[in-house]
Short mmCIF file of C-alpha atoms in Angstrom, two decimals:
data_model
loop_
_atom_site.label_atom_id
_atom_site.label_comp_id
_atom_site.label_asym_id
_atom_site.label_seq_id
_atom_site.Cartn_x
_atom_site.Cartn_y
_atom_site.Cartn_z
CA MET A 1 0.00 0.00 0.00
CA ALA A 2 2.83 2.37 0.85
CA ILE A 3 4.47 1.70 -2.53
CA ASP A 4 1.15 2.30 -4.30
CA ARG A 5 0.68 5.61 -2.50
CA TYR A 6 4.24 6.57 -3.43
CA TRP A 7 3.68 5.99 -7.15
CA ILE A 8 0.27 7.67 -7.02
CA GLY A 9 1.90 10.68 -5.37
CA LEU A 10 4.58 10.81 -8.06
CA ALA A 11 1.95 10.59 -10.77
CA GLY A 12 -0.02 13.41 -9.13
CA GLN A 13 3.08 15.64 -8.99
CA PHE A 14 3.82 14.89 -12.63
CA MET A 15 0.29 15.67 -13.74
CA SER A 16 0.20 18.90 -11.76
CA LYS A 17 3.22 20.14 -13.66
CA ILE A 18 1.56 19.58 -17.01
CA SER A 19 -0.78 22.34 -18.06
CA GLN A 20 -4.30 21.65 -19.22
CA ALA A 21 -3.37 22.78 -22.71
CA LYS A 22 -0.58 20.19 -22.93
CA LEU A 23 -2.89 17.49 -21.62
CA LEU A 24 -5.42 18.39 -24.30
CA LYS A 25 -2.76 18.18 -27.01
CA LEU A 26 -1.45 14.85 -25.72
CA GLY A 27 -5.00 13.51 -25.56
CA THR A 28 -5.67 14.60 -29.15
CA ILE A 29 -2.55 12.82 -30.43
CA LEU A 30 -3.31 9.66 -28.47
CA ILE A 31 -6.92 9.54 -29.70
CA LEU A 32 -5.83 9.97 -33.33
CA VAL A 33 -3.21 7.21 -33.08
CA CYS A 34 -5.67 4.84 -31.39
CA ALA A 35 -8.50 5.64 -33.83
CA ILE A 36 -6.37 5.10 -36.95
CA SER A 37 -4.85 1.91 -35.50
CA LEU A 38 -8.28 0.49 -34.68
CA LEU A 39 -9.42 1.23 -38.24
CA HIS A 40 -6.43 -0.72 -39.50
CA PHE A 41 -7.18 -3.72 -37.26
CA PHE A 42 -10.91 -3.87 -37.89
CA THR A 43 -10.89 -3.21 -41.65
CA SER A 44 -10.63 -6.28 -43.84
CA THR A 45 -7.48 -6.67 -45.92
CA GLU A 46 -9.72 -6.89 -48.94
CA HIS A 47 -10.15 -3.11 -48.76
CA ILE A 48 -6.54 -2.30 -49.51
CA TYR A 49 -7.37 1.22 -50.69
CA LEU A 50 -8.80 2.01 -47.20
CA HIS A 51 -5.63 0.73 -45.57
CA GLN A 52 -3.61 3.04 -47.80
CA VAL A 53 -5.73 5.97 -46.59
CA TYR A 54 -5.25 4.92 -42.96
CA GLN A 55 -1.53 4.50 -43.60
CA ARG A 56 -1.23 8.14 -44.75
CA SER A 57 -3.50 9.31 -41.94
CA TYR A 58 -0.74 8.49 -39.44
CA TYR A 59 1.02 11.63 -40.65
CA ILE A 60 -1.65 13.76 -38.95
CA PRO A 61 -0.68 12.90 -35.33
CA ILE A 62 3.02 12.98 -36.31
CA VAL A 63 2.69 16.51 -37.72
CA LEU A 64 0.71 17.71 -34.69
CA ALA A 65 3.16 16.17 -32.20
CA SER A 66 6.17 17.61 -34.04
CA PHE A 67 4.56 21.04 -34.17
CA TRP A 68 3.46 21.04 -30.53
CA PHE A 69 6.32 19.14 -28.86
CA GLU A 70 9.17 19.54 -31.37
CA VAL A 71 11.70 16.77 -32.07
CA LEU A 72 11.13 14.60 -28.99
CA GLY A 73 7.35 14.77 -29.23
CA GLY A 74 7.26 13.97 -32.95
CA LEU A 75 9.80 11.15 -32.66
CA ALA A 76 8.02 9.61 -29.65
CA THR A 77 4.70 9.67 -31.54
CA ALA A 78 6.29 8.14 -34.65
CA LEU A 79 7.89 5.35 -32.58
CA GLY A 80 4.66 4.67 -30.71
CA LEU A 81 2.48 4.32 -33.79
CA THR A 82 5.27 2.36 -35.51
CA ALA A 83 5.10 -0.26 -32.75
CA VAL A 84 1.33 -0.54 -33.17
CA TYR A 85 1.53 -0.52 -36.98
CA LEU A 86 4.19 -3.28 -37.01
CA VAL A 87 1.79 -5.59 -35.18
CA HIS A 88 -0.79 -4.92 -37.86
CA ILE A 89 1.69 -5.52 -40.68
CA LEU A 90 3.02 -8.78 -39.23
CA ARG A 91 -0.46 -10.06 -38.45
CA ASP A 92 -2.37 -9.11 -41.59
CA TRP A 93 0.11 -8.34 -44.40
CA SER A 94 3.06 -10.68 -43.95
CA HIS A 95 1.77 -12.85 -46.82
CA HIS A 96 1.69 -9.79 -49.17
CA SER A 97 5.41 -9.16 -49.52
CA PHE A 98 5.12 -6.30 -52.02
CA TYR A 99 2.58 -4.32 -49.98
CA SER A 100 4.29 -5.05 -46.66
CA PHE A 101 7.51 -3.65 -48.12
CA GLN A 102 5.67 -0.43 -48.92
CA GLN A 103 4.41 -0.32 -45.35
CA TYR A 104 7.93 -0.73 -43.92
CA THR A 105 9.10 2.07 -46.18
CA GLU A 106 6.25 4.22 -44.89
CA ILE A 107 7.45 3.63 -41.30
CA VAL A 108 10.87 5.01 -42.24
CA MET A 109 9.10 8.06 -43.66
CA TYR A 110 7.20 8.48 -40.39
CA LEU A 111 10.48 8.73 -38.50
CA LEU A 112 12.11 11.08 -41.04
CA VAL A 113 9.08 13.40 -41.17
CA SER A 114 8.89 13.57 -37.37
CA LEU A 115 12.59 14.51 -37.13
CA LEU A 116 12.35 17.12 -39.88
CA LEU A 117 9.15 18.77 -38.64
CA GLY A 118 10.35 18.67 -35.02
CA TYR A 119 13.58 20.40 -36.02
CA LEU A 120 11.71 23.07 -37.97
CA SER A 121 9.28 23.58 -35.07
CA ARG A 122 12.15 24.04 -32.63
CA ASN A 123 13.79 26.60 -34.92
CA GLN A 124 10.48 28.43 -35.23
CA ARG A 125 10.10 28.53 -31.45
CA LYS A 126 13.62 29.90 -30.99
CA ALA A 127 13.01 32.53 -33.66
CA ARG A 128 9.75 33.53 -31.95
CA GLU A 129 11.52 33.80 -28.58
CA ARG A 130 14.22 35.97 -30.13
CA LEU A 131 11.55 38.22 -31.63
CA GLU A 132 9.74 38.46 -28.29
CA THR A 133 12.99 39.30 -26.51
CA THR A 134 13.81 41.93 -29.12
CA ALA A 135 10.30 43.39 -28.84
CA ALA A 136 10.62 43.58 -25.03
CA GLU A 137 14.01 45.29 -25.36
CA LEU A 138 12.62 47.77 -27.88
CA THR A 139 9.68 48.51 -25.58
CA ALA A 140 12.03 49.12 -22.66
CA ALA A 141 14.26 51.33 -24.85
CA TYR A 142 11.20 53.29 -26.00
CA GLU A 143 10.13 53.85 -22.39
CA ARG A 144 13.65 54.99 -21.44
CA LEU A 145 13.66 57.33 -24.43
CA ASN A 146 10.33 58.83 -23.34
CA GLN A 147 11.67 59.28 -19.80
CA THR A 148 14.80 60.97 -21.14
CA PHE A 149 12.68 63.24 -23.33
CA ASP A 150 10.50 64.21 -20.36
CA GLN A 151 13.59 64.90 -18.28
CA LEU A 152 15.10 67.07 -21.02
CA ARG A 153 11.84 68.99 -21.37
CA GLN A 154 11.71 69.47 -17.60
CA SER A 155 15.35 70.61 -17.56
CA GLU A 156 14.67 73.16 -20.31
CA ARG A 157 11.72 74.58 -18.37
CA LEU A 158 13.78 74.75 -15.21
CA ALA A 159 16.69 76.46 -16.97
CA SER A 160 14.45 79.14 -18.49
CA LEU A 161 12.60 79.78 -15.24
CA GLY A 162 15.87 79.72 -13.35
CA GLN A 163 17.31 82.58 -15.39
CA LEU A 164 14.15 84.64 -14.98
CA SER A 165 13.90 83.87 -11.26
CA ALA A 166 17.54 84.80 -10.61
CA GLY A 167 17.03 88.22 -12.16
CA LEU A 168 13.86 88.86 -10.18
CA ALA A 169 15.43 87.66 -6.92
CA HIS A 170 18.38 90.00 -7.27
CA GLU A 171 16.08 92.92 -8.05
CA ILE A 172 13.90 92.13 -5.03
CA ARG A 173 16.73 91.49 -2.56
CA ASN A 174 18.10 95.07 -2.45
CA PRO A 175 14.80 96.92 -1.77
CA LEU A 176 13.81 94.13 0.61
CA GLY A 177 16.93 94.82 2.64
CA SER A 178 16.03 98.48 2.77
CA ILE A 179 12.48 97.64 3.91
CA GLN A 180 13.82 95.37 6.63
CA GLY A 181 16.14 98.11 7.88
CA ALA A 182 13.35 100.67 7.86
CA VAL A 183 11.05 98.34 9.84
CA GLU A 184 13.79 97.79 12.41
CA ILE A 185 14.27 101.54 12.81
CA LEU A 186 10.54 102.26 13.04
CA SER A 187 9.98 99.54 15.62
CA HIS A 188 12.88 100.70 17.76
CA GLY A 189 11.68 102.26 21.01
CA VAL A 190 8.06 101.26 20.48
CA SER A 191 6.52 99.90 23.69
CA PRO A 192 5.16 96.33 23.54
CA GLU A 193 1.81 97.69 24.75
CA ASP A 194 1.65 100.10 21.82
CA PRO A 195 -0.68 98.85 19.02
CA LYS A 196 2.07 99.78 16.54
CA SER A 197 4.26 97.06 18.06
CA GLU A 198 1.94 94.34 16.74
CA PHE A 199 2.08 95.77 13.23
CA ALA A 200 5.87 96.04 13.47
CA GLN A 201 6.10 92.34 14.38
CA ILE A 202 3.82 91.43 11.46
CA ALA A 203 6.04 93.46 9.13
CA LYS A 204 9.19 91.74 10.45
CA ARG A 205 7.64 88.31 10.05
CA GLU A 206 6.51 88.96 6.49
CA VAL A 207 9.90 90.44 5.54
CA ALA A 208 11.53 87.29 6.94
CA ASN A 209 9.19 85.16 4.80
CA LEU A 210 10.12 87.21 1.75
CA HIS A 211 13.82 86.75 2.54
CA LYS A 212 13.27 82.99 2.70
CA LEU A 213 11.40 83.06 -0.62
CA VAL A 214 14.19 85.02 -2.28
CA GLY A 215 16.72 82.58 -0.86
CA ASP A 216 14.72 79.64 -2.26
CA ILE A 217 14.51 81.30 -5.66
CA LEU A 218 18.26 81.88 -5.76
CA LYS A 219 18.88 78.32 -4.61
CA PHE A 220 16.59 77.10 -7.39
CA SER A 221 18.10 79.30 -10.10
CA LYS A 222 21.73 78.68 -9.16
CA PRO A 223 22.08 75.51 -7.10
CA ALA A 224 25.53 74.92 -5.66
CA PRO A 225 27.60 72.47 -7.72
CA PRO A 226 27.60 69.07 -5.99
CA LEU A 227 30.68 67.78 -4.21
CA ARG A 228 30.22 64.15 -5.21
CA LEU A 229 31.99 61.68 -2.93
CA PRO A 230 31.41 57.99 -2.10
CA SER A 231 28.47 58.08 0.32
CA ASP A 232 26.51 55.50 2.29
CA VAL A 233 22.78 55.55 1.48
CA ASP A 234 21.68 54.31 4.91
CA GLU A 235 23.63 57.04 6.74
CA ILE A 236 22.02 59.76 4.62
CA VAL A 237 18.54 58.29 5.13
CA ASP A 238 19.14 58.09 8.91
CA ALA A 239 20.28 61.72 9.05
CA ALA A 240 17.18 62.94 7.16
CA ARG A 241 14.91 60.81 9.34
CA ARG A 242 16.37 62.26 12.55
CA LEU A 243 15.89 65.84 11.34
CA CYS A 244 12.14 65.39 10.80
CA ALA A 245 11.48 62.91 13.63
CA ASP A 246 10.22 65.59 16.03
CA GLN A 247 7.64 66.99 13.62
CA ALA A 248 6.52 63.46 12.70
CA ARG A 249 6.01 62.63 16.38
CA LYS A 250 3.96 65.79 16.96
CA GLN A 251 1.63 64.92 14.07
CA GLY A 252 1.35 61.24 14.98
CA VAL A 253 3.14 60.09 11.82
CA GLU A 254 5.23 56.92 12.07
CA ILE A 255 8.39 56.74 9.96
CA ILE A 256 9.32 53.13 9.12
CA LEU A 257 12.64 52.16 7.54
CA GLN A 258 12.77 49.04 5.39
CA ARG A 259 16.27 48.76 4.10
CA VAL A 260 18.95 46.30 3.10
CA SER A 261 22.67 46.50 3.56
CA LEU A 262 23.68 47.44 0.03
CA ALA A 263 27.41 46.93 0.74
CA ARG A 264 27.96 49.59 -1.91
CA THR A 265 28.36 53.35 -1.95
CA ILE A 266 27.04 55.91 -4.40
CA SER A 267 28.83 58.99 -5.67
CA VAL A 268 26.71 61.95 -4.50
CA ASP A 269 26.86 65.13 -2.46
CA ALA A 270 25.58 63.74 0.86
CA GLU A 271 24.32 67.12 2.09
CA GLN A 272 22.35 67.78 -1.08
CA LEU A 273 20.79 64.30 -1.05
CA LYS A 274 19.91 64.77 2.63
CA GLN A 275 18.19 68.04 1.70
CA VAL A 276 16.18 66.22 -0.99
CA LEU A 277 15.10 63.45 1.40
CA LEU A 278 14.25 65.93 4.13
CA ASN A 279 12.07 67.95 1.77
CA ILE A 280 10.14 64.88 0.58
CA LEU A 281 9.77 63.51 4.13
CA LEU A 282 8.44 66.83 5.42
CA ASN A 283 5.95 66.98 2.55
CA ALA A 284 4.81 63.45 3.38
CA ILE A 285 4.40 64.33 7.06
CA GLN A 286 2.51 67.54 6.29
CA ALA A 287 0.18 65.61 3.97
CA GLN A 288 -1.01 63.61 7.03
CA PRO A 289 -2.02 66.17 9.66
CA THR A 290 -4.12 63.65 11.59
CA GLY A 291 -1.47 60.93 11.67
CA GLY A 292 -0.37 58.12 9.40
CA ARG A 293 2.86 56.54 8.33
CA VAL A 294 5.77 57.03 5.96
CA VAL A 295 7.69 53.99 4.72
CA VAL A 296 11.27 54.61 3.56
CA ARG A 297 12.89 51.78 1.62
CA SER A 298 16.43 51.51 0.32
CA PHE A 299 17.41 48.66 -1.98
CA ALA A 300 19.44 47.69 -5.02
CA GLU A 301 17.67 47.35 -8.36
CA MET A 302 19.80 46.18 -11.26
CA ASP A 303 22.81 48.55 -11.21
CA GLU A 304 21.15 51.32 -9.17
CA ALA A 305 20.58 52.23 -5.54
CA VAL A 306 16.92 53.16 -5.02
CA ILE A 307 15.35 55.13 -2.19
CA SER A 308 11.57 54.88 -1.99
CA ILE A 309 9.49 57.23 0.20
CA GLU A 310 5.82 56.22 0.40
CA ASP A 311 3.17 57.88 2.55
CA SER A 312 -0.41 56.99 3.44
CA GLY A 313 -1.77 60.47 2.77
CA PRO A 314 -4.47 61.65 0.35
CA GLY A 315 -2.25 61.18 -2.71
CA ILE A 316 -1.79 63.42 -5.74
CA GLU A 317 -4.47 64.11 -8.32
CA PRO A 318 -3.66 62.61 -11.76
CA GLU A 319 -3.72 66.00 -13.47
CA ASN A 320 -1.05 67.27 -11.03
CA LEU A 321 1.44 64.42 -11.42
CA ASP A 322 3.08 65.94 -14.51
CA ARG A 323 3.39 69.33 -12.76
CA ILE A 324 4.65 68.18 -9.38
CA PHE A 325 8.26 69.17 -10.12
CA ASP A 326 7.38 72.45 -11.86
CA PRO A 327 8.64 75.62 -10.13
CA PHE A 328 6.07 77.53 -8.06
CA PHE A 329 3.50 74.75 -8.39
CA THR A 330 1.98 73.86 -5.03
CA THR A 331 -1.32 72.62 -3.62
CA LYS A 332 -0.55 73.83 -0.10
CA ARG A 333 -2.00 77.06 1.26
CA GLU A 334 1.43 78.07 2.51
CA GLY A 335 4.41 77.28 0.36
CA THR A 336 6.50 78.59 -2.49
CA GLY A 337 6.23 75.54 -4.72
CA LEU A 338 10.02 75.41 -5.06
CA GLY A 339 10.87 72.54 -2.74
CA LEU A 340 10.32 69.71 -5.20
CA SER A 341 11.77 71.72 -8.09
CA ILE A 342 14.97 72.25 -6.11
CA SER A 343 14.97 68.55 -5.17
CA TYR A 344 14.58 67.61 -8.82
CA GLN A 345 17.57 69.76 -9.78
CA LEU A 346 19.74 68.45 -6.97
CA VAL A 347 19.03 64.82 -7.86
CA ARG A 348 19.73 65.47 -11.54
CA ASN A 349 22.94 67.35 -10.76
CA ASN A 350 24.11 64.35 -8.73
CA GLY A 351 23.54 62.00 -11.65
CA GLY A 352 20.29 60.46 -10.38
CA ARG A 353 16.61 60.22 -11.29
CA ILE A 354 13.50 61.12 -9.31
CA ARG A 355 9.93 60.16 -10.15
CA VAL A 356 6.60 59.93 -8.40
CA THR A 357 3.61 57.60 -8.56
CA SER A 358 0.30 58.19 -6.83
CA SER A 359 -3.40 57.44 -6.79
CA PRO A 360 -5.94 59.71 -5.08
CA GLY A 361 -6.68 58.43 -1.58
CA GLN A 362 -3.81 55.92 -1.65
CA GLY A 363 -0.81 58.08 -0.85
CA ALA A 364 2.20 59.02 -2.96
CA CYS A 365 5.50 57.25 -3.59
CA PHE A 366 8.70 59.08 -4.55
CA LEU A 367 11.48 56.98 -6.09
CA ILE A 368 15.03 58.34 -6.13
CA SER A 369 17.70 56.27 -7.87
CA PHE A 370 21.45 56.67 -8.37
CA PRO A 371 23.74 54.41 -10.42
CA PHE A 372 26.36 52.38 -8.60
CA PRO A 373 29.99 52.84 -9.63
CA PRO A 374 30.68 50.09 -12.21
CA SER A 375 33.49 48.51 -10.19
CA GLN A 376 31.23 47.47 -7.29
CA ASN A 377 29.22 44.27 -6.85
CA VAL A 378 25.56 43.94 -5.85
CA ASN A 379 24.36 42.30 -2.66
CA ASP A 380 20.60 42.20 -2.18
CA PRO A 381 19.59 40.55 1.10
CA LYS A 382 16.09 40.67 2.55
CA PRO A 383 14.92 44.02 3.97
CA LYS A 384 14.54 44.69 7.69
CA ASN A 385 11.94 46.97 9.30
CA GLU A 386 13.12 49.75 11.60
CA LYS A 387 11.26 52.52 13.37
#
């Protein structure tokens, strides 16, 4: 009983590996071979013309098997029906030497046809696989070309706006300094109880906001050239996480790290990349004022280090996805709309790529990737969760 169960189990495993389509094809071939063989056995030898038809009909299962299962399938089918056909020849046609010779010759043709068609079928399959591989490579190349085109278009927009913004910022900075000095002078000696003191504080606060805006514009128009050095991704992610940990705690947002030890460094300006991560993390935290979570992943993908920042906030509307990195575009009531534009420039200047995916109500995911130096090797162990 144990041996029977063993063989039944093996048969079950074998059958589970064979798809229903293959079973259907095998069944079709087997039925054709059996049907033609039975016609041979049950048709009288007086009807020689019918036996000649049946004899040629054997080519049908041979052609199907060779086409579906290539050389091995066609040859196995030819050998199987040959064994059955030989019994018929020896039993019913041994006394007709001339016709039996024709039948033996036909058996040789069965074997030759199965080998030839199986070989052609295998070559056709390999050619089809090569075409499919080439089509997949062309599709991937087309997608990369579209991404490069979008990046070039974005870079052109940023360059034009950067030149305009730099000129405006310089023109605004000088009179803004004069206004700040005048406010300081006017507020000097004013008692805190005086109603004018409140207006003086408002003026100082707004001037400070304008100074910050001008600084952001200058940073956007003329970002500092990166000092690219071998840098550890995990250290940069940790530094950015620590800087925004307090605000995340106040808003009830949990920052989760899921990272792997890449055992590789990337060539970037660590301070600029930290600024990029900090900006995206703060945006993710601010998008969840009533609490939520932000998952930061770092991993190796092909020949790149990838940092993924995904939040559980309201997400980004589809019509805004293409504008998310445009200068001065923002959906927040307070904000200059330059944070992500500056981040885009910094990532590009460091030789990386940044992209975003989102669905309304399902959060947003920013992906930042940098190529590894070609001399390093990839290690990709399983990620670990950290909080």
